[in-house]
mmCIF file of C-alpha atoms in Angstrom:
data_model
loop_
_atom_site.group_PDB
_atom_site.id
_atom_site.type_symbol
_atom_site.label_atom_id
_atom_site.label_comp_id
_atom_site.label_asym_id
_atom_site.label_seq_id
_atom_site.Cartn_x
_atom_site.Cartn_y
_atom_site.Cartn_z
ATOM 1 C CA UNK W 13 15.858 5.993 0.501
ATOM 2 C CA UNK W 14 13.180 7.531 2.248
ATOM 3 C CA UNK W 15 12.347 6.261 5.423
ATOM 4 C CA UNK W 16 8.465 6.486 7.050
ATOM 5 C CA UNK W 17 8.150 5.413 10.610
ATOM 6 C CA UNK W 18 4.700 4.590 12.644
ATOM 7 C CA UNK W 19 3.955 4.203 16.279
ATOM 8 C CA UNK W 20 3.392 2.052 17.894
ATOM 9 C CA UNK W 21 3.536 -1.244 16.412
ATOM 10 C CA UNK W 22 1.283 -3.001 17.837
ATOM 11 C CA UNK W 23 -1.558 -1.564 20.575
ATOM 12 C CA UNK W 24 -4.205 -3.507 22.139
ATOM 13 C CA UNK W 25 -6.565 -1.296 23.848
ATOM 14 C CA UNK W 26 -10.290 -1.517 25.553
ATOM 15 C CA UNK W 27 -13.737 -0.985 23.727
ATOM 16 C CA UNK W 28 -14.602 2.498 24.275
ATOM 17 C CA UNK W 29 -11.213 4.161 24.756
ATOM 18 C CA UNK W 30 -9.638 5.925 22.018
ATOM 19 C CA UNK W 31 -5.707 5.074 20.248
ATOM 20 C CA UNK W 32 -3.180 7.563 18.567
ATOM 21 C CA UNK W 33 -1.458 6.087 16.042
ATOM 22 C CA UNK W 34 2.000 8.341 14.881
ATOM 23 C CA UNK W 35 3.212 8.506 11.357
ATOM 24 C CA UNK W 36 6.417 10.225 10.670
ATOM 25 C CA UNK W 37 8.432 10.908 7.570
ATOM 26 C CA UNK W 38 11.966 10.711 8.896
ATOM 27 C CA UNK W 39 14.199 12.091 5.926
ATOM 28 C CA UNK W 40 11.915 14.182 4.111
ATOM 29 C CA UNK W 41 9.377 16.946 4.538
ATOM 30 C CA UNK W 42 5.799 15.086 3.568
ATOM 31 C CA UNK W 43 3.657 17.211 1.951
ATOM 32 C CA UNK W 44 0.570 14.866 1.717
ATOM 33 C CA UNK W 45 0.527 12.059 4.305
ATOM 34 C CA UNK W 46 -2.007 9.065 3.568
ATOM 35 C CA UNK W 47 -4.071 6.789 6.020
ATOM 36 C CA UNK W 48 -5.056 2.917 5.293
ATOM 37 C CA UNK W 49 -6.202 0.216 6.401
ATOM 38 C CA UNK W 50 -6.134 -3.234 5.748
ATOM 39 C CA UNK W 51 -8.309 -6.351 7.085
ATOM 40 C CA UNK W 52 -6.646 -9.775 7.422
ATOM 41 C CA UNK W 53 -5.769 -11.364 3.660
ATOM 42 C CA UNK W 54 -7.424 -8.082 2.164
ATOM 43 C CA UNK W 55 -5.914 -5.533 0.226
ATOM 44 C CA UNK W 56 -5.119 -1.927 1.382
ATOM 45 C CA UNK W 57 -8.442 0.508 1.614
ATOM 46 C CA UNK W 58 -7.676 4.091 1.753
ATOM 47 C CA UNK W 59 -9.276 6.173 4.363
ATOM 48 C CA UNK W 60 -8.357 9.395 4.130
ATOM 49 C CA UNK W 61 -5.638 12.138 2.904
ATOM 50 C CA UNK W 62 -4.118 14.373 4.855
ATOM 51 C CA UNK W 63 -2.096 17.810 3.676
ATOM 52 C CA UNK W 64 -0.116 19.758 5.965
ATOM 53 C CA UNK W 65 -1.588 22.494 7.911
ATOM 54 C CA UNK W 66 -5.533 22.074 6.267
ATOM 55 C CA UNK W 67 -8.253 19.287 6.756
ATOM 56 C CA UNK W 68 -8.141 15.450 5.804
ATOM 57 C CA UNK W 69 -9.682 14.712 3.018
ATOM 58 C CA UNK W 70 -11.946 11.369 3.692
ATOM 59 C CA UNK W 71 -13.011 8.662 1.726
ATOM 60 C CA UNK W 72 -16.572 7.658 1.095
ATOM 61 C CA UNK W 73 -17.742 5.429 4.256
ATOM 62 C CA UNK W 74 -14.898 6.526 6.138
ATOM 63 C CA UNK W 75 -16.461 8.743 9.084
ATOM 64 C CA UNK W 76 -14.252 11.619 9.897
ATOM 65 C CA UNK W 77 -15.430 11.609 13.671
ATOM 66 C CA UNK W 78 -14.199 8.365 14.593
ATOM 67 C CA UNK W 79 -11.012 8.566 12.393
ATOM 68 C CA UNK W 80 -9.366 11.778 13.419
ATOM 69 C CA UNK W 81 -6.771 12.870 11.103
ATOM 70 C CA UNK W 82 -4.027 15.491 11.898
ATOM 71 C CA UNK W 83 -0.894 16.650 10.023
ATOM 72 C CA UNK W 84 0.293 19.697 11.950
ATOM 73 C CA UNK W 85 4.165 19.261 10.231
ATOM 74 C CA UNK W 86 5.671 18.447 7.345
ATOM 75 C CA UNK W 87 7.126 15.317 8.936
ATOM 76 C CA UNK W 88 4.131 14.193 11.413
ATOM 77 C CA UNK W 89 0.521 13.288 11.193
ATOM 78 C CA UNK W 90 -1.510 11.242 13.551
ATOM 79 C CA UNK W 91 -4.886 9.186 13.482
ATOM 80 C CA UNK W 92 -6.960 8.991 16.405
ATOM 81 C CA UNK W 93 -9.883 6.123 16.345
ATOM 82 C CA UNK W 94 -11.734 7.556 18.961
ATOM 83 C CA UNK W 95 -13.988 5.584 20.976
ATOM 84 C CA UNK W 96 -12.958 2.206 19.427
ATOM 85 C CA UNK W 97 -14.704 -0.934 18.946
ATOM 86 C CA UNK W 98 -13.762 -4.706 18.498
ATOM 87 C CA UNK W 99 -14.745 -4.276 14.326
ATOM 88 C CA UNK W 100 -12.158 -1.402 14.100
ATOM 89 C CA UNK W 101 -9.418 -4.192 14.826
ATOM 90 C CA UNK W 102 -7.232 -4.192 11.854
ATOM 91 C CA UNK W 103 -3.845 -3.063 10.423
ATOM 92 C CA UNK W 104 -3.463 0.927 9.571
ATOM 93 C CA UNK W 105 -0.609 1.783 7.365
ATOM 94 C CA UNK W 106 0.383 5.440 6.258
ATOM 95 C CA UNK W 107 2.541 6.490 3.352
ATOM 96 C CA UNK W 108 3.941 10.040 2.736
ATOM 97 C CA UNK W 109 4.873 11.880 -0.406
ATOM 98 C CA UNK W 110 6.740 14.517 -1.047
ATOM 99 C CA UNK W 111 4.379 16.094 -2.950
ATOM 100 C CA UNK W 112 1.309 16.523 -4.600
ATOM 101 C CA UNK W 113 2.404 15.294 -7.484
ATOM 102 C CA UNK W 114 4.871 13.513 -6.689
ATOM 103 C CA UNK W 115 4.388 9.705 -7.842
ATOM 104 C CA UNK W 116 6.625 7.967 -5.008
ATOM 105 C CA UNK W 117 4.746 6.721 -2.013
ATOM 106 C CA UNK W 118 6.924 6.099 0.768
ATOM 107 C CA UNK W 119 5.002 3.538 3.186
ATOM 108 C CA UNK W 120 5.617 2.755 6.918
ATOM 109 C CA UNK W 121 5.668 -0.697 9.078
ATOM 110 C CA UNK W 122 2.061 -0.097 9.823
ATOM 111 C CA UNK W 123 0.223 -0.513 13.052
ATOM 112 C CA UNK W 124 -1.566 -3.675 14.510
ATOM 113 C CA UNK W 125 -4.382 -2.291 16.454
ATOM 114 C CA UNK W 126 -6.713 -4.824 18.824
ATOM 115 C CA UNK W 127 -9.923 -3.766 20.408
ATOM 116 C CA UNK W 128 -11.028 -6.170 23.426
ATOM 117 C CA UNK T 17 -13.993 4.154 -9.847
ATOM 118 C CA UNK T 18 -10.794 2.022 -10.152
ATOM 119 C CA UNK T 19 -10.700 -1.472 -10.066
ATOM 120 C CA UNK T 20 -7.635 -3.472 -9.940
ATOM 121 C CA UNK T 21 -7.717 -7.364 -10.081
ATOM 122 C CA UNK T 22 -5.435 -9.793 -9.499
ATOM 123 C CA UNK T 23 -5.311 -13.614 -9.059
ATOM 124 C CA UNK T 24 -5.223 -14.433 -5.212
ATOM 125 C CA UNK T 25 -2.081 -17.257 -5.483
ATOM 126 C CA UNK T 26 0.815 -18.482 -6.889
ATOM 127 C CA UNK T 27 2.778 -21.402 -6.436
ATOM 128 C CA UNK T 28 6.234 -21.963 -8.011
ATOM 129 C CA UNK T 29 9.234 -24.337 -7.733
ATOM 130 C CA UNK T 30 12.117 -23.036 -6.244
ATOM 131 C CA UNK T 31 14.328 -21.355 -9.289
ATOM 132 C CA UNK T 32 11.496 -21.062 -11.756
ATOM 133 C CA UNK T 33 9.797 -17.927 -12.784
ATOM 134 C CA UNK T 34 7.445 -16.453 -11.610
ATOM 135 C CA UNK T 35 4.390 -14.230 -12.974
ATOM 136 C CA UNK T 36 1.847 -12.272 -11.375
ATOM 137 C CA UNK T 37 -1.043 -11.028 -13.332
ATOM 138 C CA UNK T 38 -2.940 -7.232 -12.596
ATOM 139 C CA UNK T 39 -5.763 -5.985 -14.479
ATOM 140 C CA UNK T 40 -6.824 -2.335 -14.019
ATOM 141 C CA UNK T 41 -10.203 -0.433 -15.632
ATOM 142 C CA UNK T 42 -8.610 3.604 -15.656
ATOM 143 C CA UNK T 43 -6.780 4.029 -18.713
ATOM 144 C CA UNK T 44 -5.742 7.057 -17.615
ATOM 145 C CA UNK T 45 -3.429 5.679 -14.934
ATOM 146 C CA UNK T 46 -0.193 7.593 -14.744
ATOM 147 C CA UNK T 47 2.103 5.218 -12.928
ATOM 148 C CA UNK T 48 1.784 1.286 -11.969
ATOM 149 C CA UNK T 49 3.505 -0.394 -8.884
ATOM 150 C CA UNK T 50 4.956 -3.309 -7.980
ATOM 151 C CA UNK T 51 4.738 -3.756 -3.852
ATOM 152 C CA UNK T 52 5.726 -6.656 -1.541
ATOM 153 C CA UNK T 53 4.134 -7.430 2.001
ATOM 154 C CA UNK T 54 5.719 -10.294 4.462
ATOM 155 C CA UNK T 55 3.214 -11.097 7.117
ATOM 156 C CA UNK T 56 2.994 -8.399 9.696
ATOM 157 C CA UNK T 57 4.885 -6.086 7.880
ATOM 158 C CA UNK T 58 4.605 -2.867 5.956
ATOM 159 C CA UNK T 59 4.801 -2.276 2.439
ATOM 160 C CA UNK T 60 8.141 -2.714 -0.090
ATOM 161 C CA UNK T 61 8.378 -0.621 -3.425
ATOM 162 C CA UNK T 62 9.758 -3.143 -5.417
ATOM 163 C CA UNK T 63 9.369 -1.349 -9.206
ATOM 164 C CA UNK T 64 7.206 0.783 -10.947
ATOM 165 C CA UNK T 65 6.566 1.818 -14.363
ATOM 166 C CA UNK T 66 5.325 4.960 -15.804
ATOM 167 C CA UNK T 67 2.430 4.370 -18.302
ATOM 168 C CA UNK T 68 4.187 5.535 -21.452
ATOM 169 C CA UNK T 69 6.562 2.321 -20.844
ATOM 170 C CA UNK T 70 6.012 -1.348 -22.117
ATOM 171 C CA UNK T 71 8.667 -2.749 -20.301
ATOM 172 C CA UNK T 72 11.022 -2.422 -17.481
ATOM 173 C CA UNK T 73 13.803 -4.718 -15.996
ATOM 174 C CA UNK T 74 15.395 -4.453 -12.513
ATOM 175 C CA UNK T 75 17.446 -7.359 -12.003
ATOM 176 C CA UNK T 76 15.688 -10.205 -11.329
ATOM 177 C CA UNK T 77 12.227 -8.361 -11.688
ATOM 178 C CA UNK T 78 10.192 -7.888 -15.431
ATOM 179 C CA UNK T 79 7.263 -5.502 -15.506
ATOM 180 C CA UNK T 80 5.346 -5.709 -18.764
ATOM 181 C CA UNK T 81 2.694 -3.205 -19.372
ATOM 182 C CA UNK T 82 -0.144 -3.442 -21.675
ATOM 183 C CA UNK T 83 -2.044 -0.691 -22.013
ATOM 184 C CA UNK T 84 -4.344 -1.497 -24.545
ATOM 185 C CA UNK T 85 -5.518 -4.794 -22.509
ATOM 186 C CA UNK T 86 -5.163 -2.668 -18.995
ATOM 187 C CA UNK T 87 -2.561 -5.846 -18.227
ATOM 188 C CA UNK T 88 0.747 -5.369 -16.077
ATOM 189 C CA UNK T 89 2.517 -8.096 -15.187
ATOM 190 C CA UNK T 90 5.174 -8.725 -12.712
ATOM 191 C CA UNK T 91 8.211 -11.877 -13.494
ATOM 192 C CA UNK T 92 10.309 -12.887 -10.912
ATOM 193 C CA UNK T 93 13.167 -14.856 -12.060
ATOM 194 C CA UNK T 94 14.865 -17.573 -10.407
ATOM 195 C CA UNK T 95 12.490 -17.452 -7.828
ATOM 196 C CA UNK T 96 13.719 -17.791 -4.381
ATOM 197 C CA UNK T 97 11.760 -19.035 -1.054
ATOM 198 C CA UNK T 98 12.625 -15.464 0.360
ATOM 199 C CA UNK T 99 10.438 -14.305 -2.251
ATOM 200 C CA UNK T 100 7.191 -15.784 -1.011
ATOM 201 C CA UNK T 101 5.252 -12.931 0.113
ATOM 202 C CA UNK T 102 1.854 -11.123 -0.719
ATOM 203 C CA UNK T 103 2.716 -9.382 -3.856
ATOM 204 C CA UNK T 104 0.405 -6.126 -4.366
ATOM 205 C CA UNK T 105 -0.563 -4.503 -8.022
ATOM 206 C CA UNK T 106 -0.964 -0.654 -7.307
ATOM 207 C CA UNK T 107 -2.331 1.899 -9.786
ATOM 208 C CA UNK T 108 -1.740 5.738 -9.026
ATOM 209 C CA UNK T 109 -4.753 7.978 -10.253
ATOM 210 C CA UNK T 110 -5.230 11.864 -9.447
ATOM 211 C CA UNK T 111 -4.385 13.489 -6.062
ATOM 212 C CA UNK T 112 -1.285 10.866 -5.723
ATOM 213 C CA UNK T 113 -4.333 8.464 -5.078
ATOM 214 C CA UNK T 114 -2.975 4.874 -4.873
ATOM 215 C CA UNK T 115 -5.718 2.190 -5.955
ATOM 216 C CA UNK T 116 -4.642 -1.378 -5.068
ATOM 217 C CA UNK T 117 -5.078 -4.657 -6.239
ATOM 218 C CA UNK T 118 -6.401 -7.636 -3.903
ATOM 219 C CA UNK T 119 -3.209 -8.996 -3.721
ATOM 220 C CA UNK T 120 -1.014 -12.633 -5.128
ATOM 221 C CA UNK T 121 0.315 -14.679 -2.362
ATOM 222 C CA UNK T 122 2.953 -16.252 -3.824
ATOM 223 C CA UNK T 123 4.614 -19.808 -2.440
ATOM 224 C CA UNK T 124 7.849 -21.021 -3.164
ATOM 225 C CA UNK T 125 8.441 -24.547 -2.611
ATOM 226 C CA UNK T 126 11.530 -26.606 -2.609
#
């Protein structure tokens, strides 16, 4: 099956600085990549969508300055939480798809991310 | 928008059945998924169904679909302690746009 990979795992970084978190489709070319994020015994919240080669599209609350989204290939896009804070401590997961319309989701291990 | 609901936990017997409930408001859902999360972990497609469906079985795993009542349903049988996990109701809308439930922790004891 198809196979999505992030990096890293787990980061723990300082308030201010900024993380890169990787997502890569490893088996397939992702047309549409998407970003969430889940708090502690909460369900997923999606932040944003992210098409090869244009703009994320965010959701509502979800400020596009501190969540940089970028899907340069068909098989990589990264999120940036740029200067981060102890409240943006939480799990991000991505999924990828194939294609637009494409109803298979294909998610990856996620990321633990811990602001001190 | 979307709103999917689901009871927050479960707790079966070893080798019983097991059934988690998901109400969702769009009608016009295309496709309805089944996911499983062990603690610290990603995401596992376990089934889905396609909305024109009432039923689908996968081995151990029964997904009913009501679409009158907005009601799918997940059975587990002969429920097994490797099954206890979060268990996630998921509801794809336009744009490949996955809406998901608050989750069923589910507990299997011996």
């Amino acid at each position: 099956g198809a196979v999505v990979s992030q990096h890293p795992s787990r980061v723990i970084c300082k308030s201010g600085t900024s993380v890169k978190i990787e997502c890569r489709s490893l088996d397939f070319q992702a047309t549409t990549m998407f970003w969430y994020r889940q708090f502690p015994k909460q369900s997923l919240m999606l932040m944003a969508t992210s098409n090869e080669g244009s703009k994320a599209t965010y959701e509502q609350g979800v400020e596009k300055d501190k969540f940089l989204i970028n899907h340069a290939s068909l098989t990589l896009s990264t999120l940036t939480v740029t200067s981060a804070h102890p409240e943006d401590s939480s799990f991000y997961i991505c999924s990828a798809t194939a294609g637009v319309s494409s109803y298979e989701q294909y998610f990856g291990p996620g990321t633990r991310l811990t602001v001190t | 928008g979307e709103d999917v609901e689901q009871s927050l936990f479960l707790s079966v017997r070893e080798g019983d059945s097991s059934v988690i409930n998901c109400t969702y408001t769009d009608s016009s859902s295309t496709y309805l998924y089944w996911y499983k999360q062990e603690p610290g972990a990603g995401l596992q497609l376990l089934t889905y169904i396609f909305s024109n469906m009432d039923m689908k079985q996968d081995q151990r795993l029964t997904v009913l679909l009501n679409k009158k009542d907005k009601h799918l349903s997940l059975r587990i049988a002969d429920t097994q302690t490797g099954d206890s996990a979060i268990y996630f109701c998921a509801v794809l809308g336009t744009a490949s746009k996955l809406t998901f439930g608050t989750g069923t922790r589910l507990q299997v004891t011996l």
